[in-house]
XYZ file of C-alpha atoms in Angstrom:
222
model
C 37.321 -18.260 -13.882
C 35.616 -20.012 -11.467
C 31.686 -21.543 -11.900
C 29.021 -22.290 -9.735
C 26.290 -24.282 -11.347
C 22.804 -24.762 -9.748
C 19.889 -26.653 -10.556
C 16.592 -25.913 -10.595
C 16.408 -27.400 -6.933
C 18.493 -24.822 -6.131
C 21.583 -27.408 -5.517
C 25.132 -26.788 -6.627
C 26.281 -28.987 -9.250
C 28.958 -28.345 -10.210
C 32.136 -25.910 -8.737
C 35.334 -25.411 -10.442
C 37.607 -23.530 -12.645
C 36.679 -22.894 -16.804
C 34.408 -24.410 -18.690
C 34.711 -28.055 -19.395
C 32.185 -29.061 -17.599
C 31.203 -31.940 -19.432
C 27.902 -31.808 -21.644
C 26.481 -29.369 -19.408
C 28.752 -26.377 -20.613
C 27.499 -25.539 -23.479
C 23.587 -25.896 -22.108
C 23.955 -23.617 -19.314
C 26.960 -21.349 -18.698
C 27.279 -17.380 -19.719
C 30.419 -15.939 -19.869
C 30.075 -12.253 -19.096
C 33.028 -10.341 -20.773
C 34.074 -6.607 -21.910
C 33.695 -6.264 -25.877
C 37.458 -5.204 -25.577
C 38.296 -9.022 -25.104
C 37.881 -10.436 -28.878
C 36.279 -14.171 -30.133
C 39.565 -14.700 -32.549
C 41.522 -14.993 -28.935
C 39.769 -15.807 -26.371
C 36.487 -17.918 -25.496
C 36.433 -19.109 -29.181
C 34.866 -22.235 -28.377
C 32.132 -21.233 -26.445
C 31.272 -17.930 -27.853
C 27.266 -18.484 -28.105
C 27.769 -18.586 -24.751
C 28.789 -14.924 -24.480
C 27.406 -11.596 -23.145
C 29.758 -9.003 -24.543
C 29.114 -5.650 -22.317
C 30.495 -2.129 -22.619
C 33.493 -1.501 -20.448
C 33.292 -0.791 -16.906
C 35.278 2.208 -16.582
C 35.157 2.457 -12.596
C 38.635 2.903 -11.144
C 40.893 5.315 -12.831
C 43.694 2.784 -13.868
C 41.321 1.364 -16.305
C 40.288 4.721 -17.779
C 44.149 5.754 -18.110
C 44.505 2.056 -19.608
C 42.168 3.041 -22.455
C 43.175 6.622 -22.903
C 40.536 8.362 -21.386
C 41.241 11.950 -19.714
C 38.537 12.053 -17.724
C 37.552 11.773 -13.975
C 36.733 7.940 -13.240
C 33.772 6.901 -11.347
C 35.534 6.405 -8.210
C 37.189 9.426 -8.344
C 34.082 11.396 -8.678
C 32.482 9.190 -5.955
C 29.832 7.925 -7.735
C 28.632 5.250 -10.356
C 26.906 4.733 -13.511
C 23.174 4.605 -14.172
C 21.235 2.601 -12.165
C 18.858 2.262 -14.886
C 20.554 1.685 -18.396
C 24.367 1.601 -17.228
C 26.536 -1.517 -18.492
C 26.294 -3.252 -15.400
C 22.705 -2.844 -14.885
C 21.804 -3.733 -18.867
C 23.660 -6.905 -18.488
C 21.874 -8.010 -15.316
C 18.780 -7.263 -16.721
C 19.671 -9.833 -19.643
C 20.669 -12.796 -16.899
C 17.214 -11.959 -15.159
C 15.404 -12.741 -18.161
C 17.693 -15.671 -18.817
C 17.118 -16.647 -15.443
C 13.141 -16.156 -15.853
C 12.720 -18.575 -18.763
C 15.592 -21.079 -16.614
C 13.477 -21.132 -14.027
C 9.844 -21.158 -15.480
C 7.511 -23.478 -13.945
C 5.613 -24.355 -17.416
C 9.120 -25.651 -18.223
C 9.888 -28.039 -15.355
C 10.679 -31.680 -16.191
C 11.306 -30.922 -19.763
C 14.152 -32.431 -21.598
C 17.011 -30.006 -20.650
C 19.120 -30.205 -24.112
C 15.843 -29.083 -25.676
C 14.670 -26.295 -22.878
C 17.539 -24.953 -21.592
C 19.824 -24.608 -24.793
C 21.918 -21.304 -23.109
C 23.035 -20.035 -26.422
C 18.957 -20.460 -27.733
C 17.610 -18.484 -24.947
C 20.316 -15.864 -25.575
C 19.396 -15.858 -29.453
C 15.632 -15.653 -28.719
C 16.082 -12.602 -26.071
C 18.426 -10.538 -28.602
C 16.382 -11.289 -31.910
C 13.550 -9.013 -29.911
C 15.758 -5.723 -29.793
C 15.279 -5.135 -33.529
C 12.399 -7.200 -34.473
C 10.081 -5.459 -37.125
C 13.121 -3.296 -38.926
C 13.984 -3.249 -41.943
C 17.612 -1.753 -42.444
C 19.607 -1.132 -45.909
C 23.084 0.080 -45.449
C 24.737 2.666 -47.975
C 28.157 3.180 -48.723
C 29.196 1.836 -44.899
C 31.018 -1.397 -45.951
C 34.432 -1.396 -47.393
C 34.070 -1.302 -52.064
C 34.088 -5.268 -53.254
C 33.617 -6.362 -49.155
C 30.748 -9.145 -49.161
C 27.882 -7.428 -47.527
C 26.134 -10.117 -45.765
C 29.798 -11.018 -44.199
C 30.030 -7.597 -42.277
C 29.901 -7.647 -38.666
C 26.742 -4.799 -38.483
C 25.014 -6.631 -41.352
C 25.316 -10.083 -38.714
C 24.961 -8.005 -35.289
C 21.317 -6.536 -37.407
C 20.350 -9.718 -38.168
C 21.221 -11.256 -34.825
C 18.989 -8.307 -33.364
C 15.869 -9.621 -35.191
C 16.312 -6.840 -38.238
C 15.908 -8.010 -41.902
C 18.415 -6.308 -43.822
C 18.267 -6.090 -47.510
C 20.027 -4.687 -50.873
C 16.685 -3.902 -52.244
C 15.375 -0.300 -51.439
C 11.709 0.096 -51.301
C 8.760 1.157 -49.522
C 9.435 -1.881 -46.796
C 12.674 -0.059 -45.517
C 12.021 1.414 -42.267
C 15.399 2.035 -41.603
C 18.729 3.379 -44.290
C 22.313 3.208 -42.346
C 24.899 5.555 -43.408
C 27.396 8.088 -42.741
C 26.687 10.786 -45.091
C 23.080 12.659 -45.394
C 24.341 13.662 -48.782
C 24.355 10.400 -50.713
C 21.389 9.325 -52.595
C 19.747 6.564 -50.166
C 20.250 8.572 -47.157
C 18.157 11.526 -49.394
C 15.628 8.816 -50.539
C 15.211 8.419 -46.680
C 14.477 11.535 -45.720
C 12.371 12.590 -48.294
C 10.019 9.229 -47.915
C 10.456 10.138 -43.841
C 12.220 6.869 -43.378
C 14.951 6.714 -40.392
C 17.941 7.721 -40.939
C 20.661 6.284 -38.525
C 24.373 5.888 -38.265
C 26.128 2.624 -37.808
C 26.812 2.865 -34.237
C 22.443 2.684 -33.712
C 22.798 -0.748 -34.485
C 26.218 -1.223 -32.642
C 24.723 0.157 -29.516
C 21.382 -1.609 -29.618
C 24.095 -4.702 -29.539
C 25.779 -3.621 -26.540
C 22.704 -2.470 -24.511
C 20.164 -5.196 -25.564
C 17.520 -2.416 -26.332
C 16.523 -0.832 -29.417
C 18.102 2.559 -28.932
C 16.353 5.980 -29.770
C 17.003 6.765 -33.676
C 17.222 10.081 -32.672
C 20.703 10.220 -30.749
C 22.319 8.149 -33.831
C 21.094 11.112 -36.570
C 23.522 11.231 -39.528
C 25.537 14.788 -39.516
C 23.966 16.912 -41.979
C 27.259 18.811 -42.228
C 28.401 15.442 -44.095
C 26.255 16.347 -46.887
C 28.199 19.577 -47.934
């Protein structure tokens, strides 16, 4: 992968291949990748530093790759969404990266404190979910250690509190069945009610996702 590294004056400097790029790596780089690509092998020493997107499915070798059926992009001569597409979320995330980079209240300030990359990612994804309050029911594995889960971390990394307490504070109960007894509680205290993949594609997207689209089958609960 190759890197071009500019300044604040605009100036290249740096250009070359990876990341070792001396104590300025791990202060300013992203690494853009497809969440197909995981941190156990690959990018496991820099993965603060990482943007993981949705797949690009454009040409239709990559949708045959993943064992899709359907028409790619290019054969049906067009592209994704201009507005919430992967692309365009992901660009929307370096602009705002890019904003605070670049901020003129910020110029002249000590750069390992400012411009900490994997900080300013951290502060821009702890807004998605900021102000939720999320208890999970019967979604991890029996014995698994909750708070080691990979939705209980991406919540939390999304700005959520998540809990093993259910109370009035819950604003939102994650499950997979309407029928169990939390996912009942919500309803009936009008609480949201969401399946896991809310909170997986509030990850992907950067942006709290409508509750709505992620309802829990009510089917489940026969």
């Amino acid at each position: 992968m190759c890197h071009l590294i500019w300044n604040k004056r605009n100036s290249i400097i740096f250009r070359g291949e990876g990341l070792e790029v001396s104590a300025l790596k791990k202060y300013l780089i992203k690494v853009i990748k497809d969440k197909v690509l995981t941190f156990s092998n690959a990018w496991t020493k820099h993965k603060d530093n990482l943007i993981l997107m949705e797949i690009y499915h454009y040409f239709a070798s990559s949708c045959q790759q993943f064992g899709f059926s359907c028409r790619s992009l290019s054969e049906m001569e067009t592209d994704e969404s201009e507005g919430d597409g992967a692309l365009a979320t992901v660009i929307g995330v370096l602009k705002r990266v890019h904003t605070i980079f670049f901020h003129d209240e910020l110029a002249g300030g000590d750069i390992r404190q400012i411009f900490f990359l994997p900080m300013v990612l951290k502060m821009i994804r702890k807004e998605v979910l900021e102000g939720c309050k999320i208890i999970f029911s019967r979604v991890f594995p029996t014995h698994f250690p909750t708070r080691q889960h990979q939705l209980w971390k991406m919540a939390e990394q999304l700005g959520a509190t998540c809990t093993v307490d259910l109370d009035d504070s819950v604003t939102h109960v994650v499950a997979t069945n309407a029928g169990i007894e939390k996912s009942r509680w919500a309803v009936k205290e009008k609480k949201l009610l969401v399946h896991p993949r809310w909170i997986e594609a509030s990850y992907y997207f950067w942006k709290r996702q409508p509750e709505e689209s992620f309802s829990v089958d009510q089917k489940a609960s026969s």
